[in-house]
Amino acid sequence: MTAPANSIAEFYETAVTQLESAGLSFGHGCTCAEDEVAWLLSATLDIPFDELDKFWSDALTAKQRATLTQRLKERCTTKTPLAYILGEAWLGPYIFKIDRRVIVPRSFIAELLMDDLAPWVQNPDAITRVADICTGSSCLAILAALHFPNSQVDAVDLSPEALEVARINVDLYGLEDRLKLHQGDLMAPLMDQKYDIIISNPPYVDAASMDSLPGEYRHEPEMALAGGKDGLDLVHTLMRQAAQTLNPGGWLIVEIGHNKNVMTATYPNLPLVWLDTDGGSDFVFLIDQASLQTLI
């Protein structure tokens, strides 16, 4: 059936075709053109994503069509991630305000936090101290604070500009009393503290991959992506810092992208636990405090 002229459905069909023909890379909140156009429509028209079908035949106003067309053109011609164009990003049901000062939120750790880190955490109410290192927009720190309701959360980033965005999101969720932001290099501002859980989605793209990233990733802060020659420069340091700052029985949880083979080859004697996520079990590891003690 042909979509009604000038309707939401008509724009959707046309926009999907344009995105699919533009040579774009999807990976900043959506994995395909169909979902990205639905997100564009939802955000621009202020319609809940899962209710778009109720308005499918509604006509667009001239102003709405102009805004949608301009945003679609920017996405296709500049390869700017849609999240930057809209100024928002989603992790599950949680929305975050973002701009080019921070990497677009995307982390397998988010889904683990939304499951309260089960089965590793038996009682979410018993977690009292959490650190999020390389926090960016503070998305993971916020999820940690929400899912561990009795916790105090410290979030660290090297970039003062990223922390400005993080502050917007902390205020958005009303977590000013429980989530403290720190500027510094990895755990340097926190080395006199102790934590039950340390999480991190650090820069982990290796040097060879940095040279071949799709255009969309070039819009993000390079310092939020580049992880050195093997992608693990920051991870090596973070593990040794965590060994000194985790409480007995605590865990370090780190996302490292496609670097599992390098990680296991570098630390053959560490009992790294690779956590299951929607993307697979190769991207996030967990290690306990006692095992990390062998590094110091």
mmCIF file of N, CA and C in Angstrom, residues 26-95:
data_model
loop_
_atom_site.group_PDB
_atom_site.id
_atom_site.type_symbol
_atom_site.label_atom_id
_atom_site.label_comp_id
_atom_site.label_asym_id
_atom_site.label_seq_id
_atom_site.Cartn_x
_atom_site.Cartn_y
_atom_site.Cartn_z
ATOM 1 N N PHE A 26 26.136 2.432 10.748
ATOM 2 C CA PHE A 26 25.206 2.481 11.873
ATOM 3 C C PHE A 26 25.870 1.827 13.077
ATOM 4 N N GLY A 27 25.808 2.465 14.195
ATOM 5 C CA GLY A 27 26.452 1.928 15.387
ATOM 6 C C GLY A 27 26.467 2.923 16.528
ATOM 7 N N HIS A 28 25.689 3.975 16.387
ATOM 8 C CA HIS A 28 25.634 5.009 17.417
ATOM 9 C C HIS A 28 24.216 5.119 17.976
ATOM 10 N N GLY A 29 23.658 3.972 18.312
ATOM 11 C CA GLY A 29 22.315 3.949 18.880
ATOM 12 C C GLY A 29 21.348 3.098 18.091
ATOM 13 N N CYS A 30 21.604 2.918 16.810
ATOM 14 C CA CYS A 30 20.774 2.080 15.953
ATOM 15 C C CYS A 30 21.682 1.223 15.073
ATOM 16 N N THR A 31 21.137 0.102 14.638
ATOM 17 C CA THR A 31 21.925 -0.803 13.803
ATOM 18 C C THR A 31 21.430 -0.874 12.371
ATOM 19 N N CYS A 32 20.384 -0.105 12.036
ATOM 20 C CA CYS A 32 19.854 -0.160 10.681
ATOM 21 C C CYS A 32 19.128 1.139 10.361
ATOM 22 N N ALA A 33 18.904 1.370 9.066
ATOM 23 C CA ALA A 33 18.251 2.600 8.613
ATOM 24 C C ALA A 33 16.824 2.715 9.139
ATOM 25 N N GLU A 34 16.103 1.604 9.197
ATOM 26 C CA GLU A 34 14.710 1.648 9.642
ATOM 27 C C GLU A 34 14.590 2.187 11.069
ATOM 28 N N ASP A 35 15.424 1.670 11.968
ATOM 29 C CA ASP A 35 15.362 2.136 13.356
ATOM 30 C C ASP A 35 15.820 3.580 13.477
ATOM 31 N N GLU A 36 16.792 3.973 12.668
ATOM 32 C CA GLU A 36 17.303 5.338 12.759
ATOM 33 C C GLU A 36 16.251 6.349 12.300
ATOM 34 N N VAL A 37 15.510 6.033 11.255
ATOM 35 C CA VAL A 37 14.451 6.949 10.805
ATOM 36 C C VAL A 37 13.331 7.007 11.835
ATOM 37 N N ALA A 38 13.012 5.881 12.443
ATOM 38 C CA ALA A 38 11.987 5.891 13.484
ATOM 39 C C ALA A 38 12.409 6.776 14.656
ATOM 40 N N TRP A 39 13.694 6.708 15.019
ATOM 41 C CA TRP A 39 14.230 7.562 16.089
ATOM 42 C C TRP A 39 14.160 9.030 15.679
ATOM 43 N N LEU A 40 14.543 9.336 14.442
ATOM 44 C CA LEU A 40 14.463 10.712 13.938
ATOM 45 C C LEU A 40 13.042 11.238 14.034
ATOM 46 N N LEU A 41 12.070 10.448 13.623
ATOM 47 C CA LEU A 41 10.672 10.867 13.679
ATOM 48 C C LEU A 41 10.210 11.031 15.124
ATOM 49 N N SER A 42 10.551 10.075 15.962
ATOM 50 C CA SER A 42 10.121 10.124 17.350
ATOM 51 C C SER A 42 10.636 11.372 18.058
ATOM 52 N N ALA A 43 11.934 11.653 17.889
ATOM 53 C CA ALA A 43 12.533 12.799 18.574
ATOM 54 C C ALA A 43 12.041 14.122 18.015
ATOM 55 N N THR A 44 11.923 14.202 16.703
ATOM 56 C CA THR A 44 11.531 15.462 16.073
ATOM 57 C C THR A 44 10.070 15.791 16.322
ATOM 58 N N LEU A 45 9.227 14.784 16.303
ATOM 59 C CA LEU A 45 7.784 14.995 16.439
ATOM 60 C C LEU A 45 7.304 14.828 17.875
ATOM 61 N N ASP A 46 8.229 14.465 18.780
ATOM 62 C CA ASP A 46 7.895 14.264 20.194
ATOM 63 C C ASP A 46 6.811 13.208 20.366
ATOM 64 N N ILE A 47 7.014 12.083 19.693
ATOM 65 C CA ILE A 47 6.128 10.934 19.795
ATOM 66 C C ILE A 47 6.943 9.778 20.366
ATOM 67 N N PRO A 48 6.466 9.093 21.400
ATOM 68 C CA PRO A 48 7.209 7.947 21.925
ATOM 69 C C PRO A 48 7.550 6.954 20.820
ATOM 70 N N PHE A 49 8.771 6.450 20.869
ATOM 71 C CA PHE A 49 9.272 5.565 19.823
ATOM 72 C C PHE A 49 8.322 4.403 19.559
ATOM 73 N N ASP A 50 7.787 3.820 20.620
ATOM 74 C CA ASP A 50 6.951 2.632 20.463
ATOM 75 C C ASP A 50 5.497 2.960 20.155
ATOM 76 N N GLU A 51 5.189 4.248 19.925
ATOM 77 C CA GLU A 51 3.822 4.635 19.577
ATOM 78 C C GLU A 51 3.730 5.274 18.189
ATOM 79 N N LEU A 52 4.824 5.238 17.440
ATOM 80 C CA LEU A 52 4.816 5.862 16.120
ATOM 81 C C LEU A 52 3.724 5.302 15.216
ATOM 82 N N ASP A 53 3.478 3.995 15.318
ATOM 83 C CA ASP A 53 2.510 3.383 14.415
ATOM 84 C C ASP A 53 1.105 3.933 14.606
ATOM 85 N N LYS A 54 0.817 4.504 15.774
ATOM 86 C CA LYS A 54 -0.500 5.085 16.012
ATOM 87 C C LYS A 54 -0.716 6.364 15.206
ATOM 88 N N PHE A 55 0.393 6.980 14.763
ATOM 89 C CA PHE A 55 0.313 8.261 14.059
ATOM 90 C C PHE A 55 0.747 8.137 12.600
ATOM 91 N N TRP A 56 0.839 6.910 12.100
ATOM 92 C CA TRP A 56 1.450 6.620 10.813
ATOM 93 C C TRP A 56 0.832 7.423 9.663
ATOM 94 N N SER A 57 -0.484 7.607 9.717
ATOM 95 C CA SER A 57 -1.177 8.281 8.616
ATOM 96 C C SER A 57 -1.318 9.784 8.817
ATOM 97 N N ASP A 58 -0.833 10.303 9.954
ATOM 98 C CA ASP A 58 -0.955 11.737 10.219
ATOM 99 C C ASP A 58 -0.111 12.534 9.237
ATOM 100 N N ALA A 59 -0.633 13.690 8.839
ATOM 101 C CA ALA A 59 0.099 14.564 7.921
ATOM 102 C C ALA A 59 1.137 15.377 8.684
ATOM 103 N N LEU A 60 2.275 15.585 8.061
ATOM 104 C CA LEU A 60 3.307 16.445 8.617
ATOM 105 C C LEU A 60 3.003 17.902 8.289
ATOM 106 N N THR A 61 3.254 18.799 9.234
ATOM 107 C CA THR A 61 3.161 20.215 8.920
ATOM 108 C C THR A 61 4.368 20.623 8.080
ATOM 109 N N ALA A 62 4.289 21.765 7.468
ATOM 110 C CA ALA A 62 5.412 22.245 6.662
ATOM 111 C C ALA A 62 6.662 22.409 7.526
ATOM 112 N N LYS A 63 6.470 22.894 8.761
ATOM 113 C CA LYS A 63 7.608 23.089 9.662
ATOM 114 C C LYS A 63 8.216 21.747 10.063
ATOM 115 N N GLN A 64 7.381 20.776 10.371
ATOM 116 C CA GLN A 64 7.887 19.452 10.737
ATOM 117 C C GLN A 64 8.658 18.813 9.597
ATOM 118 N N ARG A 65 8.099 18.890 8.396
ATOM 119 C CA ARG A 65 8.773 18.288 7.243
ATOM 120 C C ARG A 65 10.103 18.984 6.978
ATOM 121 N N ALA A 66 10.144 20.309 7.131
ATOM 122 C CA ALA A 66 11.386 21.046 6.899
ATOM 123 C C ALA A 66 12.460 20.624 7.894
ATOM 124 N N THR A 67 12.077 20.478 9.164
ATOM 125 C CA THR A 67 13.041 20.069 10.187
ATOM 126 C C THR A 67 13.535 18.654 9.936
ATOM 127 N N LEU A 68 12.620 17.751 9.634
ATOM 128 C CA LEU A 68 12.995 16.368 9.354
ATOM 129 C C LEU A 68 13.910 16.279 8.138
ATOM 130 N N THR A 69 13.588 17.034 7.101
ATOM 131 C CA THR A 69 14.378 17.004 5.873
ATOM 132 C C THR A 69 15.774 17.547 6.114
ATOM 133 N N GLN A 70 15.878 18.620 6.898
ATOM 134 C CA GLN A 70 17.189 19.208 7.195
ATOM 135 C C GLN A 70 18.047 18.232 7.993
ATOM 136 N N ARG A 71 17.455 17.584 8.977
ATOM 137 C CA ARG A 71 18.206 16.637 9.804
ATOM 138 C C ARG A 71 18.622 15.412 8.988
ATOM 139 N N LEU A 72 17.745 14.955 8.131
ATOM 140 C CA LEU A 72 18.076 13.818 7.275
ATOM 141 C C LEU A 72 19.210 14.173 6.318
ATOM 142 N N LYS A 73 19.171 15.365 5.765
ATOM 143 C CA LYS A 73 20.225 15.800 4.856
ATOM 144 C C LYS A 73 21.570 15.872 5.573
ATOM 145 N N GLU A 74 21.571 16.429 6.789
ATOM 146 C CA GLU A 74 22.826 16.520 7.552
ATOM 147 C C GLU A 74 23.388 15.133 7.830
ATOM 148 N N ARG A 75 22.512 14.205 8.182
ATOM 149 C CA ARG A 75 22.963 12.829 8.462
ATOM 150 C C ARG A 75 23.600 12.200 7.224
ATOM 151 N N CYS A 76 22.981 12.399 6.076
ATOM 152 C CA CYS A 76 23.454 11.742 4.859
ATOM 153 C C CYS A 76 24.705 12.389 4.278
ATOM 154 N N THR A 77 24.784 13.698 4.352
ATOM 155 C CA THR A 77 25.874 14.404 3.669
ATOM 156 C C THR A 77 27.131 14.533 4.529
ATOM 157 N N THR A 78 26.979 14.615 5.851
ATOM 158 C CA THR A 78 28.135 14.815 6.725
ATOM 159 C C THR A 78 28.516 13.564 7.501
ATOM 160 N N LYS A 79 27.660 12.557 7.487
ATOM 161 C CA LYS A 79 27.851 11.322 8.267
ATOM 162 C C LYS A 79 27.939 11.596 9.765
ATOM 163 N N THR A 80 27.343 12.681 10.182
ATOM 164 C CA THR A 80 27.249 12.968 11.610
ATOM 165 C C THR A 80 26.310 11.958 12.269
ATOM 166 N N PRO A 81 26.711 11.330 13.372
ATOM 167 C CA PRO A 81 25.791 10.430 14.067
ATOM 168 C C PRO A 81 24.482 11.141 14.414
ATOM 169 N N LEU A 82 23.377 10.445 14.231
ATOM 170 C CA LEU A 82 22.079 11.056 14.494
ATOM 171 C C LEU A 82 21.973 11.544 15.934
ATOM 172 N N ALA A 83 22.639 10.871 16.847
ATOM 173 C CA ALA A 83 22.591 11.281 18.251
ATOM 174 C C ALA A 83 23.071 12.721 18.430
ATOM 175 N N TYR A 84 24.098 13.118 17.697
ATOM 176 C CA TYR A 84 24.578 14.496 17.782
ATOM 177 C C TYR A 84 23.584 15.468 17.152
ATOM 178 N N ILE A 85 22.982 15.070 16.066
ATOM 179 C CA ILE A 85 22.016 15.937 15.392
ATOM 180 C C ILE A 85 20.808 16.187 16.296
ATOM 181 N N LEU A 86 20.380 15.162 17.014
ATOM 182 C CA LEU A 86 19.210 15.272 17.882
ATOM 183 C C LEU A 86 19.564 15.771 19.281
ATOM 184 N N GLY A 87 20.835 15.630 19.660
ATOM 185 C CA GLY A 87 21.251 16.050 20.994
ATOM 186 C C GLY A 87 20.836 15.095 22.088
ATOM 187 N N GLU A 88 20.588 13.837 21.709
ATOM 188 C CA GLU A 88 20.163 12.853 22.695
ATOM 189 C C GLU A 88 20.658 11.472 22.306
ATOM 190 N N ALA A 89 20.747 10.600 23.308
ATOM 191 C CA ALA A 89 21.083 9.195 23.071
ATOM 192 C C ALA A 89 20.329 8.362 24.085
ATOM 193 N N TRP A 90 20.075 7.122 23.713
ATOM 194 C CA TRP A 90 19.316 6.221 24.573
ATOM 195 C C TRP A 90 20.133 4.975 24.895
ATOM 196 N N LEU A 91 20.036 4.528 26.135
ATOM 197 C CA LEU A 91 20.506 3.201 26.541
ATOM 198 C C LEU A 91 19.292 2.511 27.152
ATOM 199 N N GLY A 92 18.709 1.569 26.420
ATOM 200 C CA GLY A 92 17.458 0.983 26.871
ATOM 201 C C GLY A 92 16.414 2.069 27.041
ATOM 202 N N PRO A 93 15.739 2.121 28.187
ATOM 203 C CA PRO A 93 14.703 3.142 28.398
ATOM 204 C C PRO A 93 15.230 4.471 28.919
ATOM 205 N N TYR A 94 16.553 4.609 29.025
ATOM 206 C CA TYR A 94 17.150 5.799 29.641
ATOM 207 C C TYR A 94 17.676 6.755 28.575
ATOM 208 N N ILE A 95 17.298 8.027 28.694
ATOM 209 C CA ILE A 95 17.742 9.044 27.750
ATOM 210 C C ILE A 95 18.844 9.891 28.372
#
